[in-house]
Short mmCIF file of C-alpha atoms in Angstrom, two decimals:
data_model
loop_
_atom_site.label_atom_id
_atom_site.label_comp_id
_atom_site.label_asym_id
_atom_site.label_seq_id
_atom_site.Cartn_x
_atom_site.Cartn_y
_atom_site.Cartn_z
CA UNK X 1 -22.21 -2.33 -37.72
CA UNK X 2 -24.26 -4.70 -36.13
CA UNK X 3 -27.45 -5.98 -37.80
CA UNK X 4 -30.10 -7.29 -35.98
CA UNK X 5 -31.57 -10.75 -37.67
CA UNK X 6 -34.53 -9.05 -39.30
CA UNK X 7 -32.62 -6.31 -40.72
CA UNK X 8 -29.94 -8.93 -42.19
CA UNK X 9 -33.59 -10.49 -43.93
CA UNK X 10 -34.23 -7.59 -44.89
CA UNK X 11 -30.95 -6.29 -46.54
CA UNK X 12 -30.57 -9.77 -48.33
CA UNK X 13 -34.06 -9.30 -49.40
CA UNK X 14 -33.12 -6.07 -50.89
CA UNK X 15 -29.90 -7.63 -52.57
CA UNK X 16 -31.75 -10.44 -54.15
CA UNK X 17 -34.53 -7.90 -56.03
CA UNK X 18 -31.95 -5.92 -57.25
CA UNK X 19 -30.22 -8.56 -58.45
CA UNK X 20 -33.08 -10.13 -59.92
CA UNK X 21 -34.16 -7.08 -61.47
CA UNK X 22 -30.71 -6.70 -63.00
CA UNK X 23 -30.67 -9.94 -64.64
CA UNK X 24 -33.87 -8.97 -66.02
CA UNK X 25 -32.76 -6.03 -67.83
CA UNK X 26 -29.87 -7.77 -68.75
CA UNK X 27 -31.74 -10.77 -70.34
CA UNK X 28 -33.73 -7.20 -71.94
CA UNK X 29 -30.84 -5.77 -73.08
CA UNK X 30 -29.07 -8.88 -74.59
CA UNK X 31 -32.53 -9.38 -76.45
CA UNK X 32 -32.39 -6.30 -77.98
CA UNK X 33 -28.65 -6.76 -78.44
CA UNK X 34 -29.58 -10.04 -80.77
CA UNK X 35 -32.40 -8.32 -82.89
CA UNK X 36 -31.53 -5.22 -83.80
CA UNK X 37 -28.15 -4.52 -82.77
CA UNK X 38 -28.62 -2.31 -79.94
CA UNK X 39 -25.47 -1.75 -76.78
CA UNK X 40 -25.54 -3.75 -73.49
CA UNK X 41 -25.47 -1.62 -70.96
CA UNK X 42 -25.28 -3.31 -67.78
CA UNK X 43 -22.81 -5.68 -66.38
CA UNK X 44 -23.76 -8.03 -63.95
CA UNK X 45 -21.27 -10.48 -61.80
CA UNK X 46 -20.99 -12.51 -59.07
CA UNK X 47 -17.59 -13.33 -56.75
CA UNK X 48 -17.35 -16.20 -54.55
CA UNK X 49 -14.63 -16.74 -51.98
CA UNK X 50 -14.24 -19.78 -49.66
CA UNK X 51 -11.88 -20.88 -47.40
CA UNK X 52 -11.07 -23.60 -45.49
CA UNK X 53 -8.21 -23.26 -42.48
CA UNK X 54 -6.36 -24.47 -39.73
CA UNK X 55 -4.21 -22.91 -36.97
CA UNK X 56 -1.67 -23.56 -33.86
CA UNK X 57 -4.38 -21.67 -31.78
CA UNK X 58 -8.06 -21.51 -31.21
CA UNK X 59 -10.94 -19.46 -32.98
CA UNK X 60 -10.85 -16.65 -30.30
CA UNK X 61 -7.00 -16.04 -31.04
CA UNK X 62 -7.62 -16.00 -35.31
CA UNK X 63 -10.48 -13.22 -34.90
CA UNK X 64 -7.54 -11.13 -32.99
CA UNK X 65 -5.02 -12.13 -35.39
CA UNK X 66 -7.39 -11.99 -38.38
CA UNK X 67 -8.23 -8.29 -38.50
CA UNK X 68 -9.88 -7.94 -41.70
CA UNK X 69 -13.55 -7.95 -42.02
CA UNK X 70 -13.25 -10.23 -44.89
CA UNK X 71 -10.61 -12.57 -43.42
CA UNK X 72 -10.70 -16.15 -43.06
CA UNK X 73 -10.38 -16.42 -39.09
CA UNK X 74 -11.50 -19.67 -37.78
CA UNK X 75 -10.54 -23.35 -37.46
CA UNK X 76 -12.73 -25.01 -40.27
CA UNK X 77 -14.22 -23.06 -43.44
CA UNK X 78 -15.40 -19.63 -44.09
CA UNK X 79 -17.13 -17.98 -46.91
CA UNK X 80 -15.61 -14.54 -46.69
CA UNK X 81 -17.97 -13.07 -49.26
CA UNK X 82 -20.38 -13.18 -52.17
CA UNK X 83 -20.01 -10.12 -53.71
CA UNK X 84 -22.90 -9.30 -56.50
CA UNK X 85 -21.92 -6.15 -58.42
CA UNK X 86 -23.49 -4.13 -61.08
CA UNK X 87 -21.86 -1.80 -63.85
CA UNK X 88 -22.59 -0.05 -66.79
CA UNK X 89 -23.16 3.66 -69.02
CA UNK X 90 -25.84 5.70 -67.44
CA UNK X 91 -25.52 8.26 -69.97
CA UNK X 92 -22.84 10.03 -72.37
CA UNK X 93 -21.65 11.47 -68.49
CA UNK X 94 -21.43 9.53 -66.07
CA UNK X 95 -21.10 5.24 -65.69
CA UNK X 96 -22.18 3.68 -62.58
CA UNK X 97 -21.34 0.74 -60.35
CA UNK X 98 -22.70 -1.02 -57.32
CA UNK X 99 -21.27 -3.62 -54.87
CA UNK X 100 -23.30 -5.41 -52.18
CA UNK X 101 -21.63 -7.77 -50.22
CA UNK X 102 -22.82 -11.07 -48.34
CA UNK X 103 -20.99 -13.11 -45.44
CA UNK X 104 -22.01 -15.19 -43.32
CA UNK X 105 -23.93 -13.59 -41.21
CA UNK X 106 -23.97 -9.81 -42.66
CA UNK X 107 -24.80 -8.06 -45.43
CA UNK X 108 -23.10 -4.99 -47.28
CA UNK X 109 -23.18 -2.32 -49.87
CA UNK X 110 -19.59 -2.28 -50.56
CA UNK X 111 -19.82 0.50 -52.87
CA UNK X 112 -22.41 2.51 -54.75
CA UNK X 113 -21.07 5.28 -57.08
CA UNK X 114 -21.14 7.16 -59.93
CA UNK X 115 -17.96 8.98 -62.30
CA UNK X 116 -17.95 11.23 -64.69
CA UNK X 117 -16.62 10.32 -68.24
CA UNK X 118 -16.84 13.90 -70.18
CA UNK X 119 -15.35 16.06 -68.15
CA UNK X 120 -12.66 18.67 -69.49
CA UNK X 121 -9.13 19.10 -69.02
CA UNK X 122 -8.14 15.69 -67.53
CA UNK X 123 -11.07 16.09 -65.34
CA UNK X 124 -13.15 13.44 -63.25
CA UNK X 125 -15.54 13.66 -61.11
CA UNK X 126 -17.12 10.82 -58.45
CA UNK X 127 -19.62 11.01 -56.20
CA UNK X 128 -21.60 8.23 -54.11
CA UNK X 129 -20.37 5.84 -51.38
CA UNK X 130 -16.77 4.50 -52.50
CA UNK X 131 -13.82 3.16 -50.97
CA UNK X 132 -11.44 5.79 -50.14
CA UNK X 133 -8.68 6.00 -52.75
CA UNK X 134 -5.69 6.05 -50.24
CA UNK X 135 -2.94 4.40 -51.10
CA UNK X 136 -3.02 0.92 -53.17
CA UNK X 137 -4.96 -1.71 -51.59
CA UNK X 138 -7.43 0.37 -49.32
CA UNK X 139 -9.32 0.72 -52.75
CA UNK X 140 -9.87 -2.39 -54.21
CA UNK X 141 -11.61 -5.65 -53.26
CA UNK X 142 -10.66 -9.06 -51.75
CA UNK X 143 -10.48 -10.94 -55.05
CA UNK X 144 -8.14 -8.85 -56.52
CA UNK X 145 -5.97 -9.50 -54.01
CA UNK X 146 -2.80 -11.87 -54.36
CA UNK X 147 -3.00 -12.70 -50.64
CA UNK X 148 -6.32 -14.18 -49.16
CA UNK X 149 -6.23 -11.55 -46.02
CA UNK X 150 -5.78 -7.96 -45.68
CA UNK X 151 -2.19 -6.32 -44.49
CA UNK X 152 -2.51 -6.00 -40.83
CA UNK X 153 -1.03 -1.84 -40.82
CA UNK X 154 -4.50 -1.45 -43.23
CA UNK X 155 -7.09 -3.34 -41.09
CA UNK X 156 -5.61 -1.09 -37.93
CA UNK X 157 -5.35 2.37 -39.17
CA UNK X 158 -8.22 2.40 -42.08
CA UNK X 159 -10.32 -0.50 -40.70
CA UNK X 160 -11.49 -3.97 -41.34
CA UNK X 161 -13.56 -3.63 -44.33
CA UNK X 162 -11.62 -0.60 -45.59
CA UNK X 163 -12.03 3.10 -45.18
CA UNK X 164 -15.02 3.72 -47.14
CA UNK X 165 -18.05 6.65 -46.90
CA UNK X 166 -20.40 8.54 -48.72
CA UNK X 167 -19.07 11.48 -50.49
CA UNK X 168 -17.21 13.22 -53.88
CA UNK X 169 -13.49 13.11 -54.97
CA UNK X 170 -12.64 14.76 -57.97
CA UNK X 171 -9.31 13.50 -60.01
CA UNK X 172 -6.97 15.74 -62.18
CA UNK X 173 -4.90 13.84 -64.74
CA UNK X 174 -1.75 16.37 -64.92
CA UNK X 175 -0.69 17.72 -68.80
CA UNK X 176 2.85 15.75 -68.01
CA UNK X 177 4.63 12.93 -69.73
CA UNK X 178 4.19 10.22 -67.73
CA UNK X 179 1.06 8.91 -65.75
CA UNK X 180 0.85 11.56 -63.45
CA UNK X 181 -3.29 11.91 -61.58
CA UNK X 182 -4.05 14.02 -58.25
CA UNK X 183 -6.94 13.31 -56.13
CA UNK X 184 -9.11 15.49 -53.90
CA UNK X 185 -11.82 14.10 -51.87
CA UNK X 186 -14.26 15.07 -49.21
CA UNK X 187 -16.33 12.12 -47.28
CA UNK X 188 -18.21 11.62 -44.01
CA UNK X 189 -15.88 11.22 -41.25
CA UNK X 190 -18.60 9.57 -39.35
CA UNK X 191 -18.61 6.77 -41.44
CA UNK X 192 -18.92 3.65 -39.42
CA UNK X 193 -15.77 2.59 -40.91
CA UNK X 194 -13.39 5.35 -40.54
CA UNK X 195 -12.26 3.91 -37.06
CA UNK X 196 -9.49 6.76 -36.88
CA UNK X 197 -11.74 9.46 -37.37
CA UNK X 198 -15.45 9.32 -36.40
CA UNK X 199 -16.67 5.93 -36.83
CA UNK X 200 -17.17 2.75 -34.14
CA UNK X 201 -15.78 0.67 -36.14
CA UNK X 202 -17.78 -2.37 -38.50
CA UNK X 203 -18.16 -5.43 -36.80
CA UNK X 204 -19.70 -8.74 -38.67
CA UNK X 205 -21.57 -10.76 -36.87
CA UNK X 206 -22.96 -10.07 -33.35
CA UNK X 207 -19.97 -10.12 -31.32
CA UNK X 208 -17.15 -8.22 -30.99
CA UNK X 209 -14.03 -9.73 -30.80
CA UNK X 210 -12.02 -6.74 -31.48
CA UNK X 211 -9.94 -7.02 -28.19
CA UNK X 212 -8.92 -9.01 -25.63
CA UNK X 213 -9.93 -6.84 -23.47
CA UNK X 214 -13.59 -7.22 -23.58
CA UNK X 215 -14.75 -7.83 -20.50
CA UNK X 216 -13.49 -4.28 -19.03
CA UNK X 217 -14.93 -2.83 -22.03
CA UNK X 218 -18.67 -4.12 -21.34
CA UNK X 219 -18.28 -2.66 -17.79
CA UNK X 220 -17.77 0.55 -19.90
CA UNK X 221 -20.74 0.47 -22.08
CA UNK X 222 -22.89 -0.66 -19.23
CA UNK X 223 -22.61 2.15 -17.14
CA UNK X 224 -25.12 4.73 -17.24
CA UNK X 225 -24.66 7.77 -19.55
CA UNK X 226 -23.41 11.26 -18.18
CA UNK X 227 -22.58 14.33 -18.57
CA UNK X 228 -19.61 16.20 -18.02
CA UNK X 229 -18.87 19.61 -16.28
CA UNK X 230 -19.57 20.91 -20.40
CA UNK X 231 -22.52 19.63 -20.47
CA UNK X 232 -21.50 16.77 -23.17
CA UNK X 233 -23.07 13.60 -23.00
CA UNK X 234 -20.42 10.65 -22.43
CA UNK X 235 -21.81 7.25 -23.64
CA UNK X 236 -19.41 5.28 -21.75
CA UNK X 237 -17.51 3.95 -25.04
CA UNK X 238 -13.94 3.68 -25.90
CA UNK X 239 -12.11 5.00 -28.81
CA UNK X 240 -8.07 4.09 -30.16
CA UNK X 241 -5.48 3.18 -27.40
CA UNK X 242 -8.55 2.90 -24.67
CA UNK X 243 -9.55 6.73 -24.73
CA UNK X 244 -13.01 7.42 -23.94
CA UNK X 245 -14.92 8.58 -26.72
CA UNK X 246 -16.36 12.17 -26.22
CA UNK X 247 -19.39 13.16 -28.20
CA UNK X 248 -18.56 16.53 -29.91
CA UNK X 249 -20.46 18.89 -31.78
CA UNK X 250 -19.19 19.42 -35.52
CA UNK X 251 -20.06 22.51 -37.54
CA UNK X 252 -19.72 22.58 -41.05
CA UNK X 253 -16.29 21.83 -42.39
CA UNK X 254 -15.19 20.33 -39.35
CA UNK X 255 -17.51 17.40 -40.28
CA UNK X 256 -15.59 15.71 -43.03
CA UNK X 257 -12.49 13.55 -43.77
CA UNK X 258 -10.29 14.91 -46.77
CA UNK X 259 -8.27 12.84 -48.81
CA UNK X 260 -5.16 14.20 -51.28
CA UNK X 261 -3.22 11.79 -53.43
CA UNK X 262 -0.25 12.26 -55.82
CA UNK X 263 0.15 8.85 -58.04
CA UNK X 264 2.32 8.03 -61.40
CA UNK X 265 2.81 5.27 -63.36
CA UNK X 266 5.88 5.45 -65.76
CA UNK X 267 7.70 2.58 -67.87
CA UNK X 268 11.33 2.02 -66.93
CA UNK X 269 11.73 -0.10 -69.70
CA UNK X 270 9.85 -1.61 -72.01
CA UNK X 271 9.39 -4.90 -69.97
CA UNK X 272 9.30 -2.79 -66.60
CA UNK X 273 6.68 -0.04 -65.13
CA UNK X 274 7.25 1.77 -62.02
CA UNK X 275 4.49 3.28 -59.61
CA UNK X 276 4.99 5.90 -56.44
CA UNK X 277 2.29 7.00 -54.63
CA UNK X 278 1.84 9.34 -51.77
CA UNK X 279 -1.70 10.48 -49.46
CA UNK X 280 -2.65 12.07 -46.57
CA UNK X 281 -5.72 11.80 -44.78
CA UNK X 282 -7.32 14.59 -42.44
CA UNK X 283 -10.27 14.43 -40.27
CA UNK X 284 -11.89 15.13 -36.63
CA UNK X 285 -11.87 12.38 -34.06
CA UNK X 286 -14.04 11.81 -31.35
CA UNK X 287 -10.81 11.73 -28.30
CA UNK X 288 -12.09 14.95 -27.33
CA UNK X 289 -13.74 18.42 -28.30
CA UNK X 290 -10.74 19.33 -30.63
CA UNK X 291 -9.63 15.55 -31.78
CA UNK X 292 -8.19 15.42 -34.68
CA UNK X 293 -6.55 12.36 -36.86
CA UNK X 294 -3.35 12.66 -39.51
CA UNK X 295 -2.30 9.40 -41.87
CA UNK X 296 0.18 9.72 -44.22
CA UNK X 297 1.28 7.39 -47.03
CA UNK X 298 3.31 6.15 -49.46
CA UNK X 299 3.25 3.12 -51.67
CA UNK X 300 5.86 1.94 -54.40
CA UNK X 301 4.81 -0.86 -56.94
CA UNK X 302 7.45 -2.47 -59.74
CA UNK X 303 5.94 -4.98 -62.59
CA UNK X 304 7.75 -6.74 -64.77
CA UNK X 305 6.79 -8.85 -67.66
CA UNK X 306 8.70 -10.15 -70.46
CA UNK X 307 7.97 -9.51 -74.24
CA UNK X 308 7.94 -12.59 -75.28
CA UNK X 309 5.29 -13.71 -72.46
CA UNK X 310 2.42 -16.22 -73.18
CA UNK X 311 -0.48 -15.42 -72.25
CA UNK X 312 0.95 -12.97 -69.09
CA UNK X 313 3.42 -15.50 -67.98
CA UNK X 314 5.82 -15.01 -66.61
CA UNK X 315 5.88 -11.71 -64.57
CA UNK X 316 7.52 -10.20 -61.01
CA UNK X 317 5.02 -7.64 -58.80
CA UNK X 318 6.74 -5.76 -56.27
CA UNK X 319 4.49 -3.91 -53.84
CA UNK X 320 5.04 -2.11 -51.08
CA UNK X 321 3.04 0.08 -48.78
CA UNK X 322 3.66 2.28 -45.39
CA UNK X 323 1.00 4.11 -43.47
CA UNK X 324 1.47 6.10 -40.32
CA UNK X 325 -1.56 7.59 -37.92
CA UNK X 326 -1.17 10.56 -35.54
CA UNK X 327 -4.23 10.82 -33.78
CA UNK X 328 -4.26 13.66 -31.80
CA UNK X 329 -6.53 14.21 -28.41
CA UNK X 330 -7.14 16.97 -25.91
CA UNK X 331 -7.64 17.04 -22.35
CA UNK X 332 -10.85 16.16 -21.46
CA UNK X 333 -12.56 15.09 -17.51
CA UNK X 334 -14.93 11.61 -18.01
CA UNK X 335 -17.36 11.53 -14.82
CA UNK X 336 -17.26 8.43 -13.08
CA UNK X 337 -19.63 7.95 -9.95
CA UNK X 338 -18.82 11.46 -7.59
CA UNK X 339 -15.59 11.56 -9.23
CA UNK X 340 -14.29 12.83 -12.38
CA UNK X 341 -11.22 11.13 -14.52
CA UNK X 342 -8.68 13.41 -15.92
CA UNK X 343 -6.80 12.41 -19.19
CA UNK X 344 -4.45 14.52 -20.41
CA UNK X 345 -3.55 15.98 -24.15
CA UNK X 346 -1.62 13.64 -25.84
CA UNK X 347 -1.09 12.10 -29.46
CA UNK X 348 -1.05 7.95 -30.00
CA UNK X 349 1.14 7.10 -32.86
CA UNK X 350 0.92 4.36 -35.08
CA UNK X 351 2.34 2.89 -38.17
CA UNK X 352 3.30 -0.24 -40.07
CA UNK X 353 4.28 -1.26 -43.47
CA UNK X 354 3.82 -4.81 -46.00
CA UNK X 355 6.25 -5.53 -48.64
CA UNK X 356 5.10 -8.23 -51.08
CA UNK X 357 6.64 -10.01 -53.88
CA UNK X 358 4.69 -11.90 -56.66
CA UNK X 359 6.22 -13.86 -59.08
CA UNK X 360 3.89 -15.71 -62.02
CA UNK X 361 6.47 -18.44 -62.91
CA UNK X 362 4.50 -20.43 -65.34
CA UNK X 363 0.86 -20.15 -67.06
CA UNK X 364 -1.92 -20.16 -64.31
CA UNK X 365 0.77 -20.52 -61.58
CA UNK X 366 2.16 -18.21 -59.47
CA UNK X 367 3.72 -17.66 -55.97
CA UNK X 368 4.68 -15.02 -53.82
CA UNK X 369 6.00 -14.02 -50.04
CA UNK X 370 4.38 -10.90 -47.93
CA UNK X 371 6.38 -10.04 -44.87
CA UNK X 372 4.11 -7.21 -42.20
CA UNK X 373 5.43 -5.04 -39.76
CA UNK X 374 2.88 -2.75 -37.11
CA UNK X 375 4.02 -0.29 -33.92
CA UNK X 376 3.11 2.65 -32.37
CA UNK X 377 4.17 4.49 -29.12
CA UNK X 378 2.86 4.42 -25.43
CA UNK X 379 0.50 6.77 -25.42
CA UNK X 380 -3.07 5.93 -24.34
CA UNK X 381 -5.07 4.53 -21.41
CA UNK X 382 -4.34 1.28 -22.37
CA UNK X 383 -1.01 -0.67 -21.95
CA UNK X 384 0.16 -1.51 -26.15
CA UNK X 385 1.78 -4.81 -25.14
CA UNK X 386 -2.05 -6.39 -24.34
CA UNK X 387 -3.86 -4.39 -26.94
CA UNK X 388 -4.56 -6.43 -30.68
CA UNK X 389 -5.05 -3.58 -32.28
CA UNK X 390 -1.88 -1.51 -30.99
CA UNK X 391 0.88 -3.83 -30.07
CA UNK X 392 3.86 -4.85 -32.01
CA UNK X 393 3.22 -7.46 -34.92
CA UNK X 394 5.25 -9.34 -37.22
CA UNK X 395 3.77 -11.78 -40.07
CA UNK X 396 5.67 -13.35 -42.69
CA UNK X 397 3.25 -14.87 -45.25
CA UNK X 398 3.98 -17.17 -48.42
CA UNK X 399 1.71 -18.52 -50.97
CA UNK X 400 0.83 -20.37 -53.88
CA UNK X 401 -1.90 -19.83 -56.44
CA UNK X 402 -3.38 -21.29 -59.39
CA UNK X 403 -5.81 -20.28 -61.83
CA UNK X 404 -7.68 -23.05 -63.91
CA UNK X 405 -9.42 -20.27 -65.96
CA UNK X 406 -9.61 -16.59 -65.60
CA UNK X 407 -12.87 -17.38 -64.07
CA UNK X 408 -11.02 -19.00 -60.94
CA UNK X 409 -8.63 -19.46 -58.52
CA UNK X 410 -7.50 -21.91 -56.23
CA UNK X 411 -4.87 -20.24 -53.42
CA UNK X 412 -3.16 -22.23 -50.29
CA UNK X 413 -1.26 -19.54 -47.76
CA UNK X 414 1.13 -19.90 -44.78
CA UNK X 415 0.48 -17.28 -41.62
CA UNK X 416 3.24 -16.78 -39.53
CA UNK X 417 2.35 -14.90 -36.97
CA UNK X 418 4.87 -13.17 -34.16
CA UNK X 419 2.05 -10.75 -31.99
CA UNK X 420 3.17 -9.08 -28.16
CA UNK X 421 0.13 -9.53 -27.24
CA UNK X 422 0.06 -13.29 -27.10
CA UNK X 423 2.10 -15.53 -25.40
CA UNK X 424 3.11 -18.11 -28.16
CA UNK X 425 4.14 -17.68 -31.88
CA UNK X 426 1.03 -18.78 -34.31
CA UNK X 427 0.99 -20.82 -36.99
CA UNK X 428 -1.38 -21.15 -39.56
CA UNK X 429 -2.47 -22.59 -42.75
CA UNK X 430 -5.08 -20.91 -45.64
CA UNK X 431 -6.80 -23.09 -48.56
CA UNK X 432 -8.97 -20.88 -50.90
CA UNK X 433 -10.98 -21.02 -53.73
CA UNK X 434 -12.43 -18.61 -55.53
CA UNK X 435 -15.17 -18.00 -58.33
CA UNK X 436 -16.30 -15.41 -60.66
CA UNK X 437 -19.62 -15.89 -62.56
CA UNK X 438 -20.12 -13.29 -65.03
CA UNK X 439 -18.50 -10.05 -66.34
CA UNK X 440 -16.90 -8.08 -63.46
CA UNK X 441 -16.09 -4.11 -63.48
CA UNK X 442 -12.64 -3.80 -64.83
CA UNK X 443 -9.93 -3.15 -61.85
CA UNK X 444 -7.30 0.17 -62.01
CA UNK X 445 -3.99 -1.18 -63.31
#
C-alpha cells in the first residue's frame, strides 16, 4: 500500500501515542508492582534492524532481487524496521498483542490480535489481524529470523511482507502423544497482501519496483477504465503472470481465504526433536469471474542440541520448506479501444523451496548456509524468462552471526544470486545489526 506523506505523519503520529501511552501504564503498572505487589500486565519492546550492503549490480537490480518488504535492497544502508510491539493478559480469557512497524518511508501494523487462553478441550481461539499461520516462516517476524532476508518461494507466492489479514483461526491441540495441533482459519482474501488471492500487493515507498516491466505496465493503468460486454468494470491493472485483473462480485463465502494446517513436534531422542508440517490455502482471485487460487505446503524442521550444552551452545537447525501455487483463471474478453482481447482459461503454476542449515558452534556464535530454488510453467500473458516475480531463481546464501547479549545481534551474509531474468550472475554482500530494547512477546518454538 502506498501512503501518501501526510498519512505516513499521521500513522507515525498514531504509533508514537500509543507507544507513549503504553510506557505510561507500564511505568503505572511497575509502580504498583513495587508497592503493593500487584502483576505487570503489559509488555512493551522495541526491535531495531540495520543494514549496511554492497552488490555486483545497481539499486534497481537489488529491489528485483530483494523481494521482501523488509529486505535490505540497496547499495549503502537500510533500516529495514523498527518494530514497537505491545503484549500482555487482558483478562482470565484472552491475552493480546500488537505490532506496528516503521521503515523508512512507511509505516505498519504488523499485527493486532487477540487469543483465547481458557478454552476447553485443547481449544484456542484468535481473532484480529495476524499473520497467516502457513507453514514456518510466513508467521513470524524478521528478527527471528537466522537469515537477514526472506526466502524468495515466500516473498512470490504469500507476498513481501507476508500473507497477513484480518480475521479468526481457531487451533485444536489433538488428545495424541506427541505434539500434534490443527488449524482452521478464515481471513479477508482482499487483504492488500494476499497477492495470490485478492490483494495488489504492499509496496513501501512510492514506487514500484516490482517488475522490470514497468513501463508497459503504466501504459496499463493509464488507460481509461471500461467495461466489458458483462458489464464489469476493468481498471486497466494486472494481476500474476501479466493477466488483467477483472473486478468480480463476491457473495458471502466466496469472499474469504481459508487456511488448514496439520503440525507436530516429537523428540527423536533426547538431544533431537523433529517437526512436519503440512497447509493448504484456498481463496478467490481476481483473473476472472470464477478465479480461484490453491497453495499447498509442507515444511520439515530437525534441532539438535547436546545435554551437556552451555548456555544453548552448541546446536544444528535443519529447516526446510516447499510451497506450490495453482492459480486458476477463466476466460474472460478485456476491451481495448473498438476491440476486445480474448484470454483464454488457463492455470499459472508456481513453486519453490529453501533448505537451511544452522549450526551454533560456540557461545554467541553461529553460522549457517540457505540454498533457494523458484519455477513455475508458461502459462500467462507474460513471457517467465523476463518476469522477477515468475522466472527461474537460484540463491545460495551463507552467513555468520554473533550475539554479544541476548539483547543483540551482529549478522554479515553472502547473496549469490543465479536469476533468468538478468543477464549476469549477482553478487552480494549483507552486514547487520540488530537491537532489542525491552521485553519482547515470546516466539512459537
Amino acid at each position: 500500500m502506498n501512503r501518501t506523506p501526510s498519512s505516513a505523519r499521521q500513522a507515525a503520529f498514531l504509533a508514537t501515542i500509543l507507544a507513549l501511552a503504553s510506557a505510561g501504564v507500564l511505568r503505572a503498572q511497575q509502580t504498583a508492582q513495587e508497592s503493593s505487589g500487584g502483576l505487570r500486565l503489559i509488555d512493551t519492546s522495541v526491535n531495531v534492524i540495520v543494514a549496511g550492503g554492497a552488490s555486483s549490480e545497481d539499486n534497481h537490480v537489488l529491489e528485483e532481487l530483494q523481494g521482501g518488504g523488509h529486505d535490505p535492497k540497496r547499495n549503502g544502508f537500510t533500516l529495514q524496521q523498527a518494530e514497537v510491539s505491545f503484549s500482555g493478559v487482558i483478562d482470565p480469557y484472552f491475552r493480546g498483542e500488537a505490532h506496528i512497524v516503521f521503515t523508512e518511508d512507511d509505516v505498519e501494523l504488523e499485527e493486532a490480535f487477540v487469543t483465547s487462553t481458557a478454552l476447553p478441550s485443547g481449544l484456542e481461539l484468535k481473532a484480529g489481524y495476524f499473520l497467516t499461520e502457513f507453514g514456518r516462516i510466513n508467521p513470524t517476524h524478521p528478527h527471528t529470523w537466522h537469515w537477514m532476508d526472506q526466502p524468495i518461494v515466500a516473498s512470490r507466492l504469500l507476498g513481501e511482507d507476508g500473507l497477513r489479514a484480518p480475521g479468526v483461526r481457531l487451533a485444536w491441540l489433538l488428545p495424541t502423544r506427541w505434539y500434534s495441533q490443527l488449524y482452521f482459519g478464515i481471513q479477508n482474501a482482499d487483504s492488500e497482501t494476499a497477492i495470490s488471492f485478492l490483494g495488489e500487493g504492499h509496496h513501501h515507498g512510492e514506487e514500484d519496483h516490482g517488475h522490470a516491466h514497468g513501463d508497459e505496465e503504466e501504459e496499463h493503468e493509464d488507460e481509461h477504465e471500461e467495461e466489458d460486454e458483462h458489464g464489469h468494470e476493468m481498471e486497466g491493472e494486472t494481476t500474476i503472470a501479466g493477466r488483467p485483473r477483472v473486478e468480480r462480485e463476491l457473495k458471502n463465502l466466496d469472499e474469504y481465504l481459508y487456511l488448514v494446517r496439520w503440525e507436530n513436534s516429537a523428540d527423536l531422542t533426547e538431544q533431537s526433536t523433529v517437526l512436519f508440517g503440512l497447509s493448504g490455502l484456498y481463496g478467490p482471485n481476481d483473473a476472472s469471474e470464477n478465479g480461484e487460487t490453491y497453495v499447498y505446503g509442507a515444511d520439515l524442521t530437525l534441532k539438535w542440541r547436546p545435554e551437556n550444552n552451555k548456555r544453548g551452545y552448541p546446536f544444528v537447525i535443519w529447516q526446510s520448506e516447499i510451497m506450490k501455487r495453482d492459480f486458476k483463471a477463466g476466460a474472460v474478453s478485456i476491451p481495448h479501444d473498438e476491440h476486445f482481447h480474448d484470454f483464454a482459461s488457463e492455470t499459472i503454476k508456481d513453486w519453490g523451496f529453501y533448505s537451511q542449515l544452522v549450526w551454533g558452534f560456540a557461545p554467541r556464535w553461529e553460522t549457517g548456509l540457505r540454498v533457494e530454488y523458484v519455477t513455475g510453467n508458461d502459462a500467462g500473458v507474460e513471457e517467465r524468462d523476463h518476469d522477477p516475480a515468475r522466472s527461474d531463481r537460484v540463491r545460495i546464501s551463507p552467513m555468520l552471526a554473533y550475539r554479544p547479549s541476548e539483547f543483540t545481534r551482529v549478522r554479515v551474509q553472502y547473496n549469490y544470486d543465479d536469476a533468468d531474468f538478468l543477464d549476469d550472475k549477482v553478487h552480494t554482500v549483507w552486514a547487520g545489526l540488530e537491537l532489542l530494547f525491552g521485553k519482547h512477546p515470546a516466539h512459537k518454538f
